[in-house]
Coordinates of C-alpha atoms in Angstrom, one line a residue:
X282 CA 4.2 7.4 9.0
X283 CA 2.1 4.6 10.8
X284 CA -0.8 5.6 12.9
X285 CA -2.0 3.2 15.7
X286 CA -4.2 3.5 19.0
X287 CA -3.2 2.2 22.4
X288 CA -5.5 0.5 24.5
X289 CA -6.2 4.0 26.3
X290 CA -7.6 5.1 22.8
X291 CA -4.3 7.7 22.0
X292 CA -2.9 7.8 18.8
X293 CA 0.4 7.7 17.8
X294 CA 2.8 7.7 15.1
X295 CA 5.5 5.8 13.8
X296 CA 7.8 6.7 11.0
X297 CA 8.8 3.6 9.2
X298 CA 11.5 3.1 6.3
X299 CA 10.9 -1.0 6.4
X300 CA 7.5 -0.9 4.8
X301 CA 6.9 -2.7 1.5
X302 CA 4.2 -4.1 -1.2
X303 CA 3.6 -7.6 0.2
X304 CA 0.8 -9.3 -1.8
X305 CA -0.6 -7.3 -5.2
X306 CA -2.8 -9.6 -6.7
X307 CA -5.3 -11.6 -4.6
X308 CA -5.6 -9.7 -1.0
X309 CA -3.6 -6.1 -1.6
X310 CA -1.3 -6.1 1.6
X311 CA 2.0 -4.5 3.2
X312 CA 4.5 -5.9 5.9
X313 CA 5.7 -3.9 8.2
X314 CA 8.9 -4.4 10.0
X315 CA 8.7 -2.7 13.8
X316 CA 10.7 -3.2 16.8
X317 CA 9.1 -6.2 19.2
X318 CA 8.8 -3.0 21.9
X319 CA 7.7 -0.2 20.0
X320 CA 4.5 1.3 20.3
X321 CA 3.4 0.6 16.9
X322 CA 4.0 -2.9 17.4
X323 CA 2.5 -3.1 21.4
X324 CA -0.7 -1.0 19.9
X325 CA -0.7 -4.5 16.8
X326 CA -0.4 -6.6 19.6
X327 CA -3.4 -5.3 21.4
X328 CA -5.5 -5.0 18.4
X329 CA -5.1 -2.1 16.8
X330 CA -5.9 -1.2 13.3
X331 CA -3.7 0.7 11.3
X332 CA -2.9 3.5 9.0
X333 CA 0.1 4.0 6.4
X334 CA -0.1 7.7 6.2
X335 CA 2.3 9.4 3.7
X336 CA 3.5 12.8 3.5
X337 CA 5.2 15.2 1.7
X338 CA 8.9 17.1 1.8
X339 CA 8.9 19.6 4.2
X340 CA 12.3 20.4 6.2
X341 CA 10.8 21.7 8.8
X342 CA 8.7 18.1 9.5
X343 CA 12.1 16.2 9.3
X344 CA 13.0 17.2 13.1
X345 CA 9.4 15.7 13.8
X346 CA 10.0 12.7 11.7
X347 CA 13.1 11.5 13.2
X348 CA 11.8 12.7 17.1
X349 CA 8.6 10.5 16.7
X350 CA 10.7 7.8 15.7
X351 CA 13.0 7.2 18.9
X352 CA 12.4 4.7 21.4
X353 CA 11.6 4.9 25.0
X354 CA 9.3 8.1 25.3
X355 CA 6.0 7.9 26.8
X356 CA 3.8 8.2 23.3
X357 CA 1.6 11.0 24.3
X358 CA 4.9 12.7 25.5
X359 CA 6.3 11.9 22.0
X360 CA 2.9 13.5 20.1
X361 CA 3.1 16.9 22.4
X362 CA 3.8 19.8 19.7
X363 CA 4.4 18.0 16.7
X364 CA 3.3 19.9 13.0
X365 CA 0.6 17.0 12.2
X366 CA -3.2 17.8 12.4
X367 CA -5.1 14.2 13.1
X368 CA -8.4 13.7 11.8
X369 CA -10.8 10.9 11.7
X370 CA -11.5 8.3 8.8
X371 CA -14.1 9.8 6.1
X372 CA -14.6 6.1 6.2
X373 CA -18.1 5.7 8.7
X374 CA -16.6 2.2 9.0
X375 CA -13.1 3.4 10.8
X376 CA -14.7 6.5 11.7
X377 CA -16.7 5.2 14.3
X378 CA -14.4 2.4 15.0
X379 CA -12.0 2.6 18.7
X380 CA -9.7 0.5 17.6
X381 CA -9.0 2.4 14.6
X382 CA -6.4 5.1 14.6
X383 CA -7.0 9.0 13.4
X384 CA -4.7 9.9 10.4
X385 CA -2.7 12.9 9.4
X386 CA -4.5 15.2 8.1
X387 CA -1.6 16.4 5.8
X388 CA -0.9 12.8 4.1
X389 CA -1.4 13.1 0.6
X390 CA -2.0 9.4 0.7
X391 CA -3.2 7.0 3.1
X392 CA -3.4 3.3 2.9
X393 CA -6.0 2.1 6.0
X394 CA -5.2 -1.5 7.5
X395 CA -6.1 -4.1 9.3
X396 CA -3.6 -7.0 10.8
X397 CA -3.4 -9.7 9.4
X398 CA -3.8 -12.2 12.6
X399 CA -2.6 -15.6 10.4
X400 CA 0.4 -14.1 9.2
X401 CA 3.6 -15.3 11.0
X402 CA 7.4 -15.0 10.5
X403 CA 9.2 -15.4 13.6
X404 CA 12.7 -16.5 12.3
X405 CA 15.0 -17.6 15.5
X406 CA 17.1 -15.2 17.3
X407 CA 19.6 -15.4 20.1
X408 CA 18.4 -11.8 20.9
X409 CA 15.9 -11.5 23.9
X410 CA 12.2 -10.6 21.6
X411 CA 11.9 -7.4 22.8
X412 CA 15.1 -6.4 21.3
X413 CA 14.7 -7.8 17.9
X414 CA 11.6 -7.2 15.0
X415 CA 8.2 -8.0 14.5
X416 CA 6.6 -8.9 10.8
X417 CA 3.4 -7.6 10.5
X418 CA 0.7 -8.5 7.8
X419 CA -1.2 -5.2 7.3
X420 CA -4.2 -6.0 4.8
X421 CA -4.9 -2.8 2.8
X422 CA -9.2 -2.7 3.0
X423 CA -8.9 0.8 1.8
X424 CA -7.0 3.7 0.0
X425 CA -7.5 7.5 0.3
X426 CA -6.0 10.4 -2.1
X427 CA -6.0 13.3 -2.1
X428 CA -8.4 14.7 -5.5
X429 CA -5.7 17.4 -6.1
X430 CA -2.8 14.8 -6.1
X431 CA -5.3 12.2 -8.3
X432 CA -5.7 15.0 -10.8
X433 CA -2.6 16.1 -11.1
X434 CA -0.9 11.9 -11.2
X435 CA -3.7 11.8 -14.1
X436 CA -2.5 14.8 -16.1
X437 CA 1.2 13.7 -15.0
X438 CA 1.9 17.5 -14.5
X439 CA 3.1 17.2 -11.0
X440 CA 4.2 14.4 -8.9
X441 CA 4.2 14.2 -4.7
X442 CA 7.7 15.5 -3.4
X443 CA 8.2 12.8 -1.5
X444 CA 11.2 13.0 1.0
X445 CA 14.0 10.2 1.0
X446 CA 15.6 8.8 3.7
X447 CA 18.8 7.0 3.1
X448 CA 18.1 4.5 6.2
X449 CA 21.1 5.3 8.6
X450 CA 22.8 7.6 10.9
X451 CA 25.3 9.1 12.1
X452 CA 26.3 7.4 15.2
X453 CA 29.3 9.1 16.9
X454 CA 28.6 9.7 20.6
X455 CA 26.2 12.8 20.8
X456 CA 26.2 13.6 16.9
X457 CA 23.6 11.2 15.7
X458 CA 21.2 12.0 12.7
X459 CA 19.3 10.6 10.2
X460 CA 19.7 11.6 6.9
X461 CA 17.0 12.8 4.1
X462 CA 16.6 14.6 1.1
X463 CA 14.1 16.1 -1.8
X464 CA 14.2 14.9 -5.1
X465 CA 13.9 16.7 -8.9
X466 CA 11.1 16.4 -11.1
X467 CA 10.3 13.0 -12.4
X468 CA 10.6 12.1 -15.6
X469 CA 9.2 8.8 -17.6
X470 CA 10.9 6.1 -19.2
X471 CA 9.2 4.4 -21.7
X472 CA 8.4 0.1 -21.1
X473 CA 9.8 -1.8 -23.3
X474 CA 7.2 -3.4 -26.0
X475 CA 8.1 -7.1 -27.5
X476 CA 6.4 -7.8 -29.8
X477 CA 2.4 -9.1 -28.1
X478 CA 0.0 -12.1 -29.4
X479 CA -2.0 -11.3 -32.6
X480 CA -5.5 -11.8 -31.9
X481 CA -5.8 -14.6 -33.6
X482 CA -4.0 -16.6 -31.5
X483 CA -5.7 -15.2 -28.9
X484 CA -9.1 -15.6 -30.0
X485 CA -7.6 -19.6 -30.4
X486 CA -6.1 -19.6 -26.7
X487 CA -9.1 -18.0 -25.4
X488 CA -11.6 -20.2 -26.8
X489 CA -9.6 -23.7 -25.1
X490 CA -9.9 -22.3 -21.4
X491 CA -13.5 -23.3 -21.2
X492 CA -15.6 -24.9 -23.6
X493 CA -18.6 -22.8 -22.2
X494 CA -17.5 -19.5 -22.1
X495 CA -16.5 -18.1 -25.3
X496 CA -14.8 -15.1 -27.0
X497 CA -15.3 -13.0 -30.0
X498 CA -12.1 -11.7 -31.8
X499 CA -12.9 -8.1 -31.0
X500 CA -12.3 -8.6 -27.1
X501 CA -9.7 -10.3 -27.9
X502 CA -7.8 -7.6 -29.6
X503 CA -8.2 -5.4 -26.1
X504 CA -5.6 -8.1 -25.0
X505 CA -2.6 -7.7 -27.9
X506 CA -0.9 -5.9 -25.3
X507 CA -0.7 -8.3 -22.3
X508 CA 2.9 -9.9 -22.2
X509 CA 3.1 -13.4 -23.0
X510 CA 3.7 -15.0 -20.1
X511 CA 0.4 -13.0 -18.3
X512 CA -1.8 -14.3 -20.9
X513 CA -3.1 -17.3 -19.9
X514 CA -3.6 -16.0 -16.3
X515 CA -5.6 -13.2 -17.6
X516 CA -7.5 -15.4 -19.6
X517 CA -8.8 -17.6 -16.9
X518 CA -9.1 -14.6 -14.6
X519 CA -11.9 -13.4 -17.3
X520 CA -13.8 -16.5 -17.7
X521 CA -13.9 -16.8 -13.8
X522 CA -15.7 -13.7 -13.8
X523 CA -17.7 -14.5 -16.5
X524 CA -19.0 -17.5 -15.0
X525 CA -19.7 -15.8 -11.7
X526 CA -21.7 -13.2 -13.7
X527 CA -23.5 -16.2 -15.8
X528 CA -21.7 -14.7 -18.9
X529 CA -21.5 -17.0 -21.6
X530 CA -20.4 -15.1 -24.3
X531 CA -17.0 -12.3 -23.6
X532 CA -17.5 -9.2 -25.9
X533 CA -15.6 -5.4 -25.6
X534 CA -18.4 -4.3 -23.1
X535 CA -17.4 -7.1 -21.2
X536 CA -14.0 -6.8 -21.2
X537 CA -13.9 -3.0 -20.9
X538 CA -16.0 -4.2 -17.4
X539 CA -13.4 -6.6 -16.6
X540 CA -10.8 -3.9 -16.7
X541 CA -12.8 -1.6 -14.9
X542 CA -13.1 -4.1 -11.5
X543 CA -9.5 -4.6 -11.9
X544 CA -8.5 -1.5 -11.6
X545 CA -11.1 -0.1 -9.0
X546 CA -9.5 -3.3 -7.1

């Protein structure tokens, strides 16, 4: 569900099924796939921030959901008696920010955004623009979640019922719907292991990169488990931070540290 403000400084929101992971590694982002004249992409257009709120199963929402969703209604017509409570950013920087939508106060995760104004993918089309897609670069600055849904991912006791929707309809005159259902209980399945680098070699690997920054054999046995074909990569990711940090020497402490950015990132 995509929250955005209109110039008049209203809220509205989107649901969206074309949202995906767009870059993971260097600037965490998402593109977003919106109608030319939809509101969500008018409100981009205008410069509005914006937030990937996500929400749980509950049938009763779904009617919502799908309402929110069609084209051609006034937004703050579409927004009248709808189940979602808004609230503003706990971020002071979105917070106090106009051009930054409120999110649902319900979302059990919430991705906040900002457009990426470089990004273009304008492939040709016969179609007039308004009838046909825009690409939008959303740049993730920020992710909230919920304490009760962190602590309960980190225990892996219970997972977010997230709804499905299988992406079509219905379409015979007067009987169109969108379909949606809940899922069961997830279960894990194990990634596969080949066998990983001895520490040895990559202690000898390590040691290569740059002839400045070494290694000692105990950090590099943190890194038996990296595949292969990641190790190098992960290698020089390490000494770049150890040279921005004016580390000469990479030890556990400062591997475990390593890890640590990596993962707040």
């Amino acid at each position: 569900m995509v929250t955005t403000v209109s110039e008049m400084g209203h809220t509205s929101i989107g649901p969206y099924s074309l949202c995906f992971p767009l870059d993971i590694i260097e600037e965490p982002s998402m593109l977003l796939v919106a109608r030319s004249s939809s509101n969500t992409s008018i409100n981009l257009q205008q410069g509005s921030k914006a937030a990937l709120n996500f929400i749980e199963f509950r049938k009763n929402w779904l009617r919502h959901v799908v309402n929110l969703g069609y084209p051609g209604f006034d937004p703050v017509e579409k927004m009248k008696n709808i189940p979602f409570a808004l609230t503003t950013s706990p971020n002071v920087r979105y917070a106090e920010d106009p051009t930054y939508p409120l999110i649902m106060q319900d979302a059990f995760q919430v991705f906040e955004c900002e457009v990426d104004g470089t990004f273009r993918y304008e492939p040709g089309r016969l179609t007039d623009r308004s009838a046909v897609e825009c690409f939008w670069r959303l740049r993730i600055t920020n992710i909230l979640l919920k304490d009760s849904v962190h602590t309960r991912l980190v225990e892996q006791k219970e997972f977010p019922g997230v709804p499905i929707s299988y992406g079509f309809r219905h379409n015979d005159a007067g009987d169109a719907r969108f379909f949606f259902c809940s899922h069961n209980k997830p279960f894990a399945v194990p990634v596969a292991k080949p066998e990983g680098s001895t520490s040895s070699h990559i202690y000898y690997v390590a040691n290569k990169i740059d002839p400045e920054v070494r290694f000692n054999e105990e950090a590099c046995g943190l890194l038996v488990d990296v595949p292969a074909v990641f190790l190098k990569v992960a290698l020089k990711g390490i000494v770049k931070q150890a040279r921005e940090e004016g580390v000469m020497m990479v030890d556990t402490e400062f591997m475990k540290k390593c890890n640590e950015k990596r993962r707040a990132a």
